[in-house]
PDB file of C-alpha atoms and ligand atoms in Angstrom:
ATOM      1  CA  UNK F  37     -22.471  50.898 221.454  1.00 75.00           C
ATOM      2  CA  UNK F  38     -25.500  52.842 219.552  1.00 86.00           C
ATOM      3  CA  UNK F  39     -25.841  54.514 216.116  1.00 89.00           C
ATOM      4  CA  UNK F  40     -27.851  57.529 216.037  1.00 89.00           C
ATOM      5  CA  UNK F  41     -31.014  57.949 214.351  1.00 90.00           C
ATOM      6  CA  UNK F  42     -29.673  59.732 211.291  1.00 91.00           C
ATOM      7  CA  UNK F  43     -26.306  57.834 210.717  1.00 92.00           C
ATOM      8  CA  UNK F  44     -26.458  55.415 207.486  1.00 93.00           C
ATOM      9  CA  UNK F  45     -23.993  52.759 206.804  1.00 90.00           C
ATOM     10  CA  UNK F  46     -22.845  51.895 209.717  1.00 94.00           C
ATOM     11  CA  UNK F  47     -23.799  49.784 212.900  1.00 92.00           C
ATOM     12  CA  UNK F  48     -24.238  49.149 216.493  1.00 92.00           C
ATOM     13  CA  UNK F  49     -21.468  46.027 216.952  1.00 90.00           C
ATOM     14  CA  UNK F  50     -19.391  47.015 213.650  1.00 92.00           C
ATOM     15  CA  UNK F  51     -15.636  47.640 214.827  1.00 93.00           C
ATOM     16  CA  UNK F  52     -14.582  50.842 213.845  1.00 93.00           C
ATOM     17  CA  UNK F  53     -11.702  53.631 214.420  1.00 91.00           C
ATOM     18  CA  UNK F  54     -12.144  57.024 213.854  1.00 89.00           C
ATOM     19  CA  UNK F  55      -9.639  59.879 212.901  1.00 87.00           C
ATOM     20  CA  UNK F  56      -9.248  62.257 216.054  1.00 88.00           C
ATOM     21  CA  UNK F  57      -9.985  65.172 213.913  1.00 92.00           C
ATOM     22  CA  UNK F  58     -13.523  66.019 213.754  1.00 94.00           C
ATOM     23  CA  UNK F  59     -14.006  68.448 211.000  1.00 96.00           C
ATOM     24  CA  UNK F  60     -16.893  70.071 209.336  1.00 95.00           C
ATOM     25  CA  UNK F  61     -16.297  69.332 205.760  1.00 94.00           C
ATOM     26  CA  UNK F  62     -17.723  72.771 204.956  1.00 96.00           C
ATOM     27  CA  UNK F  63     -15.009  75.493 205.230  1.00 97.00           C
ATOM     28  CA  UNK F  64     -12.363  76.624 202.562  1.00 98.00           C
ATOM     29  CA  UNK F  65     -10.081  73.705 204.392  1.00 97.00           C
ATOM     30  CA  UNK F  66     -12.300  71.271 204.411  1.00 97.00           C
ATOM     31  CA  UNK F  67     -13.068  71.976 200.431  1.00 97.00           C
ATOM     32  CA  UNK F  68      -9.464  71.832 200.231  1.00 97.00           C
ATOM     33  CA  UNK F  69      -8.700  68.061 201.832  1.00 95.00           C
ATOM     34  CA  UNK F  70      -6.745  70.264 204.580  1.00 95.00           C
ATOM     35  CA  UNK F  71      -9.244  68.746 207.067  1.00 93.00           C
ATOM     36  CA  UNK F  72      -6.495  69.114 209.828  1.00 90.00           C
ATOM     37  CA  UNK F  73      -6.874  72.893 209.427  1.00 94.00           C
ATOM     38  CA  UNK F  74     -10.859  72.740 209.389  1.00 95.00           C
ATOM     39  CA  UNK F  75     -11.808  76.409 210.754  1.00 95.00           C
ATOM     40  CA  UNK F  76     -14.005  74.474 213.199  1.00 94.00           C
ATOM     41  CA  UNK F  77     -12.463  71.435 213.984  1.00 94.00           C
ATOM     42  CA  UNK F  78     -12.163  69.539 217.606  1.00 92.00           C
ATOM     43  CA  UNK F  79      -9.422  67.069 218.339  1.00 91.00           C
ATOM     44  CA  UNK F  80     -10.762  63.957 220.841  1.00 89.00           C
ATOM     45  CA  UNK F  81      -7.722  64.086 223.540  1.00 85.00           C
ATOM     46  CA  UNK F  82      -6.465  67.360 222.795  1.00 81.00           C
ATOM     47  CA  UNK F  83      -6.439  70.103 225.266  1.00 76.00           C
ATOM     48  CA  UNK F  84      -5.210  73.324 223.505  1.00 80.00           C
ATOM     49  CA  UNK F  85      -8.007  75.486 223.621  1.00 81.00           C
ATOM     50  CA  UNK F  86      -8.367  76.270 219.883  1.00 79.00           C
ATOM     51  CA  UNK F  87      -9.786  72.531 219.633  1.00 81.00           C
ATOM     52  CA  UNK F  88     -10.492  70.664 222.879  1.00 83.00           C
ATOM     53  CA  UNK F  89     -12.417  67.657 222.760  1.00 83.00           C
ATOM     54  CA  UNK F  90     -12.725  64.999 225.677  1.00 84.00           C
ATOM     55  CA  UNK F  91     -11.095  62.179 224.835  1.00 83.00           C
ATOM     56  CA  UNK F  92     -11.620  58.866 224.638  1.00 81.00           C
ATOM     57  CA  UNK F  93     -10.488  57.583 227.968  1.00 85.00           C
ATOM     58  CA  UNK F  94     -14.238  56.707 229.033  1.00 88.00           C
ATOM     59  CA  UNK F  95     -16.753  53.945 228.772  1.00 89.00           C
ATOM     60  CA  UNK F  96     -18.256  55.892 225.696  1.00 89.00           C
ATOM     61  CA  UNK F  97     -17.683  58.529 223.062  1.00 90.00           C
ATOM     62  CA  UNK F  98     -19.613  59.740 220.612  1.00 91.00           C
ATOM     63  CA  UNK F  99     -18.294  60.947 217.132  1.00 93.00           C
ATOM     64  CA  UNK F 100     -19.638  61.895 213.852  1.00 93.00           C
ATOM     65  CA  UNK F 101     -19.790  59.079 211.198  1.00 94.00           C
ATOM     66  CA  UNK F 102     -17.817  60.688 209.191  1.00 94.00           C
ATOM     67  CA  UNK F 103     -14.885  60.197 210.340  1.00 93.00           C
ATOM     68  CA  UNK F 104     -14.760  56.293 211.124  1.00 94.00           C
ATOM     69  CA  UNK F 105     -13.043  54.030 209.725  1.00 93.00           C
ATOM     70  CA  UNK F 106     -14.019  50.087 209.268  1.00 95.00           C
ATOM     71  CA  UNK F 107     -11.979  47.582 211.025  1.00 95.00           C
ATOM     72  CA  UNK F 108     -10.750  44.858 208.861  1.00 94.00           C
ATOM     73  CA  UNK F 109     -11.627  41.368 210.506  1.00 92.00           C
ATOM     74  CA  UNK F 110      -9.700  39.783 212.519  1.00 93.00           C
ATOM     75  CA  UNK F 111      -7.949  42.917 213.493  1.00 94.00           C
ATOM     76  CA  UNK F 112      -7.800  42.646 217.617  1.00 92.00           C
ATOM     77  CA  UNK F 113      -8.781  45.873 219.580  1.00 90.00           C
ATOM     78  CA  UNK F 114      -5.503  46.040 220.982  1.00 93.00           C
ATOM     79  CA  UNK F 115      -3.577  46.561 217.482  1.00 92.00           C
ATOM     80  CA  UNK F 116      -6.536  49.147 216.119  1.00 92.00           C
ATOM     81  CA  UNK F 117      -5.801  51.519 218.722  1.00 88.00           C
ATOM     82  CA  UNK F 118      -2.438  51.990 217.404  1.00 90.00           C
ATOM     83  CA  UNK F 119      -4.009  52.777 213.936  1.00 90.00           C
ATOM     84  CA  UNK F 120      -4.244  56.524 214.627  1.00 87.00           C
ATOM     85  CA  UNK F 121      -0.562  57.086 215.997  1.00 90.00           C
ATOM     86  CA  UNK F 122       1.271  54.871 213.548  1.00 93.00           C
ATOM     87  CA  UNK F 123      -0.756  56.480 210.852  1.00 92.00           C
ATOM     88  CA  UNK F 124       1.350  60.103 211.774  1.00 93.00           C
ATOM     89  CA  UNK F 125       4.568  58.088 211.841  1.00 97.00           C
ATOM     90  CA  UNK F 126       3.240  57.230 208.306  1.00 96.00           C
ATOM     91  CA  UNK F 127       2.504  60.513 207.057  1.00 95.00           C
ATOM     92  CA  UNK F 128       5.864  61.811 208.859  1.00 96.00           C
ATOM     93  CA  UNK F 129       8.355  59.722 206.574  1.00 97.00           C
ATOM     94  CA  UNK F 130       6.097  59.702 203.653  1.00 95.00           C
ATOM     95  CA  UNK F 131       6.151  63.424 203.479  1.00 95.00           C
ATOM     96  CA  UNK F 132      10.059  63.420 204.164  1.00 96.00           C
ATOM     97  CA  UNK F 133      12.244  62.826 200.912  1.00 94.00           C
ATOM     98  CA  UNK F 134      14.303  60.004 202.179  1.00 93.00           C
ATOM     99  CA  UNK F 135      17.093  57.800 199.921  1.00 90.00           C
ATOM    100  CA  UNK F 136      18.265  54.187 200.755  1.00 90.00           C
ATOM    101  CA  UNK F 137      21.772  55.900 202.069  1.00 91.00           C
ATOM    102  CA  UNK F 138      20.070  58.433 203.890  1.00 95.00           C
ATOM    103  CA  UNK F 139      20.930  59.373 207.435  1.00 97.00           C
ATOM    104  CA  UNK F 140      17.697  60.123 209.544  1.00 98.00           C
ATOM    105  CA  UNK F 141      17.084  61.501 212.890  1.00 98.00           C
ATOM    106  CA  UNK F 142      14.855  61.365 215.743  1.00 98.00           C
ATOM    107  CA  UNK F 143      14.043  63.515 218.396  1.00 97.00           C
ATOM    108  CA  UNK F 144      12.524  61.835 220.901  1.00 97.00           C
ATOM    109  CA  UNK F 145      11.552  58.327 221.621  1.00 97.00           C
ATOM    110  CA  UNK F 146       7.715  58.428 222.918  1.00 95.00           C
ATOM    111  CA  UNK F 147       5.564  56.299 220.920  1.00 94.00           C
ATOM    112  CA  UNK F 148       5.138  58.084 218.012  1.00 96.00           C
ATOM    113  CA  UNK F 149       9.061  58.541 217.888  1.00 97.00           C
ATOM    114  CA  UNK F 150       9.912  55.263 218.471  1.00 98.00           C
ATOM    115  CA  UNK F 151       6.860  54.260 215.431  1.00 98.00           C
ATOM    116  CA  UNK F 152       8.866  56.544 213.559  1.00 98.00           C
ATOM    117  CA  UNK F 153      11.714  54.430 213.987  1.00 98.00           C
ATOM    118  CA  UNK F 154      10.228  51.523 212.968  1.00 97.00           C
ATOM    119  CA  UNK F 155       8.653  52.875 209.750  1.00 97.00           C
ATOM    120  CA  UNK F 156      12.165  54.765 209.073  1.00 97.00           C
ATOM    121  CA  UNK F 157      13.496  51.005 209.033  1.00 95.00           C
ATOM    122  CA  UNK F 158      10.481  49.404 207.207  1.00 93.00           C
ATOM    123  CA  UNK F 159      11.452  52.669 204.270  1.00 93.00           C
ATOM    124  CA  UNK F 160      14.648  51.426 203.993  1.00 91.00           C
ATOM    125  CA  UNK F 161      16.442  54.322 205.695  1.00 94.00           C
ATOM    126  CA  UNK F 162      20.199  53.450 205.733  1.00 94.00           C
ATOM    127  CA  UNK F 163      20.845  55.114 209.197  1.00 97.00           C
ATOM    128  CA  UNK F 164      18.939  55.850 212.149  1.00 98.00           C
ATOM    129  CA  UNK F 165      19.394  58.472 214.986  1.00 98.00           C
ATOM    130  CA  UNK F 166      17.456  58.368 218.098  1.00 98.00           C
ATOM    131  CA  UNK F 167      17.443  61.139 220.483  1.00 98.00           C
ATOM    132  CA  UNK F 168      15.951  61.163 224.063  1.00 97.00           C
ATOM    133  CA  UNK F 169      17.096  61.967 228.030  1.00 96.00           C
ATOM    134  CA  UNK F 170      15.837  58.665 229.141  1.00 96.00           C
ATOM    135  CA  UNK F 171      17.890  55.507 228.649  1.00 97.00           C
ATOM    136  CA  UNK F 172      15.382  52.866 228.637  1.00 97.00           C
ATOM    137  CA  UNK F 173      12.806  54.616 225.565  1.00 97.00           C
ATOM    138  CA  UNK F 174      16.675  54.671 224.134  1.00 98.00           C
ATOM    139  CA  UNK F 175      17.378  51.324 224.237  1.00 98.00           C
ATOM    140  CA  UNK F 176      13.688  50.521 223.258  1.00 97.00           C
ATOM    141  CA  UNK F 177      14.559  52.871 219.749  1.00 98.00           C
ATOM    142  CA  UNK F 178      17.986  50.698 219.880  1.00 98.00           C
ATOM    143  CA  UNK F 179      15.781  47.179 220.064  1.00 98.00           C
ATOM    144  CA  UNK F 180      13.069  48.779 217.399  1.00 97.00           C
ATOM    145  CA  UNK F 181      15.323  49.814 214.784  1.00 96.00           C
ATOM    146  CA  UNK F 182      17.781  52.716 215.585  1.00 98.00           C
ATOM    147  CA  UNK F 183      20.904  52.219 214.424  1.00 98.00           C
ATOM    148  CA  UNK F 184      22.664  54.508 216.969  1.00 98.00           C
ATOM    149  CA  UNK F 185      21.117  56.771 220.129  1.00 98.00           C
ATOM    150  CA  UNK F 186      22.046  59.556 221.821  1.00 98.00           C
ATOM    151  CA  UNK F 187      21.351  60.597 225.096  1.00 97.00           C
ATOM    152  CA  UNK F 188      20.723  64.229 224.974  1.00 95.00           C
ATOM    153  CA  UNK F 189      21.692  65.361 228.197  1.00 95.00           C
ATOM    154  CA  UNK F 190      24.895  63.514 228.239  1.00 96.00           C
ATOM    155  CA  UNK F 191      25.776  63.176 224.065  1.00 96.00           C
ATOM    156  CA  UNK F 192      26.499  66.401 222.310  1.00 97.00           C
ATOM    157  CA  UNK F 193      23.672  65.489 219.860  1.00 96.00           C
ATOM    158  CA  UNK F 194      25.024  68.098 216.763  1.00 97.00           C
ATOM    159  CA  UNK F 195      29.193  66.631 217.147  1.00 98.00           C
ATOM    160  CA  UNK F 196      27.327  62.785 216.807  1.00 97.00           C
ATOM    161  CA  UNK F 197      25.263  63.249 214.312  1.00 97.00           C
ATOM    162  CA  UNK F 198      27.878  65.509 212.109  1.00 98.00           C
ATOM    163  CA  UNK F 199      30.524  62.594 212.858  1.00 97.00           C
ATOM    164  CA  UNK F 200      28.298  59.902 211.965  1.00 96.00           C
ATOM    165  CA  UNK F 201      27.511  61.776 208.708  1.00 95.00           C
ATOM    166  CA  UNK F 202      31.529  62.867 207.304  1.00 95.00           C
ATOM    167  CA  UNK F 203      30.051  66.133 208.591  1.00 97.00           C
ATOM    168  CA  UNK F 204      27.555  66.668 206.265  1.00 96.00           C
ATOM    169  CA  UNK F 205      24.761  66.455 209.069  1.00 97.00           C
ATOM    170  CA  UNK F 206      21.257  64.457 208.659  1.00 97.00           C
ATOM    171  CA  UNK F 207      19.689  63.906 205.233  1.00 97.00           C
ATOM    172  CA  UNK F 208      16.210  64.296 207.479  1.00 97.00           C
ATOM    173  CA  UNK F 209      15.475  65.056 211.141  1.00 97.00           C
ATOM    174  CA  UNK F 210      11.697  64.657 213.093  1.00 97.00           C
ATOM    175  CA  UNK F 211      10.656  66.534 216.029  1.00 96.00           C
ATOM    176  CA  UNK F 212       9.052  64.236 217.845  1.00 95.00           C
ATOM    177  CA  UNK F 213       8.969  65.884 221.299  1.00 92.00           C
ATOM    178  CA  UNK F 214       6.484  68.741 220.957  1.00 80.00           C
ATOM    179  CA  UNK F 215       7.547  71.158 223.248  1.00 79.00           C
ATOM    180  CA  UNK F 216       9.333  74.914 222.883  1.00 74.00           C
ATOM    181  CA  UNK F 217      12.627  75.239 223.220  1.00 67.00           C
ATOM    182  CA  UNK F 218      14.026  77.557 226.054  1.00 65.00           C
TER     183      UNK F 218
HETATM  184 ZN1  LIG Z  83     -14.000  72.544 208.076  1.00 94.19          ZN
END
């Protein structure tokens, strides 16, 4: 690990995170806290072409300073790298107007879904939905939290969830899969 020349406030051996988002915190976005929009931003990991960035699968990256993020002691290596992906499952509910009897679901159960789940439970969402094709990240969402899964190839998702709601259908739903439809 190395600080460059210029950086101030930080250094070599601290233990830090950083938000994938590297943004200039000059454009109309930027002045606007919308740094996810940043006219010039580049997303470490991300391969879209609007915003590629290597990521950080490699012995080193470098990143601006200004988006790190101090590592509270004792805090093992391990745990921090989950910092940035439970931090969307964060943002997801906390943006989602959710009641103690509400009825949530989840499409798909990769590891932000299934992080979802978890922070669904730890909001003190009445019932959980999980939705995936493969059996075992179901049962995972089952062991995590979810109060009922559905295997989308074999369930007919829309007849389960309006049954398990008195047909009223799901208070809030995530997208969790990230690809079109066909
Ligand atoms: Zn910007």
């Amino acid at each position: 690990m190395a600080a460059g020349a210029d950086v101030t406030g930080w250094k070599t051996g601290d233990a830090v995170t950083f938000d994938s988002t590297v943004y200039c915190g000059q454009c109309y976005f930027c002045r606007h806290g919308q740094i996810n929009l940043c006219d010039h931003r580049r997303v470490l990991g991300v391969s879209c072409e609007a915003y590629r960035q290597h990521g950080a699968m490699a012995d080193y990256v470098a990143v601006p300073q200004h988006i790190l993020y101090r590592l509270p002691a004792g805090l093992g290596f391990e745990r921090a790298a989950m910092v940035e992906a439970l931090s969307v499952a964060f943002h997801s509910v906390q943006r989602t107007p959710l009641a103690l009897d509400s009825t949530a679901v989840v499409m798909g159960t990769g590891m932000i879904g299934l992080l979802i789940v978890q922070v669904l439970r730890y909001a003190g969402c009445r019932r959980i939905i999980a939705v995936d094709l493969d059996a075992r990240r179901l049962e995972l969402a089952r062991q995590l939290g979810a109060d009922q899964v559905l295997k989308s190839d074999a369930d007919d998702v829309i007849a389960e969830v309006m049954r398990a709601t008195d047909q009223r259908g799901a208070d809030a739903a995530f997208e969790v899969v990230g690809i079109r439809q066909r």
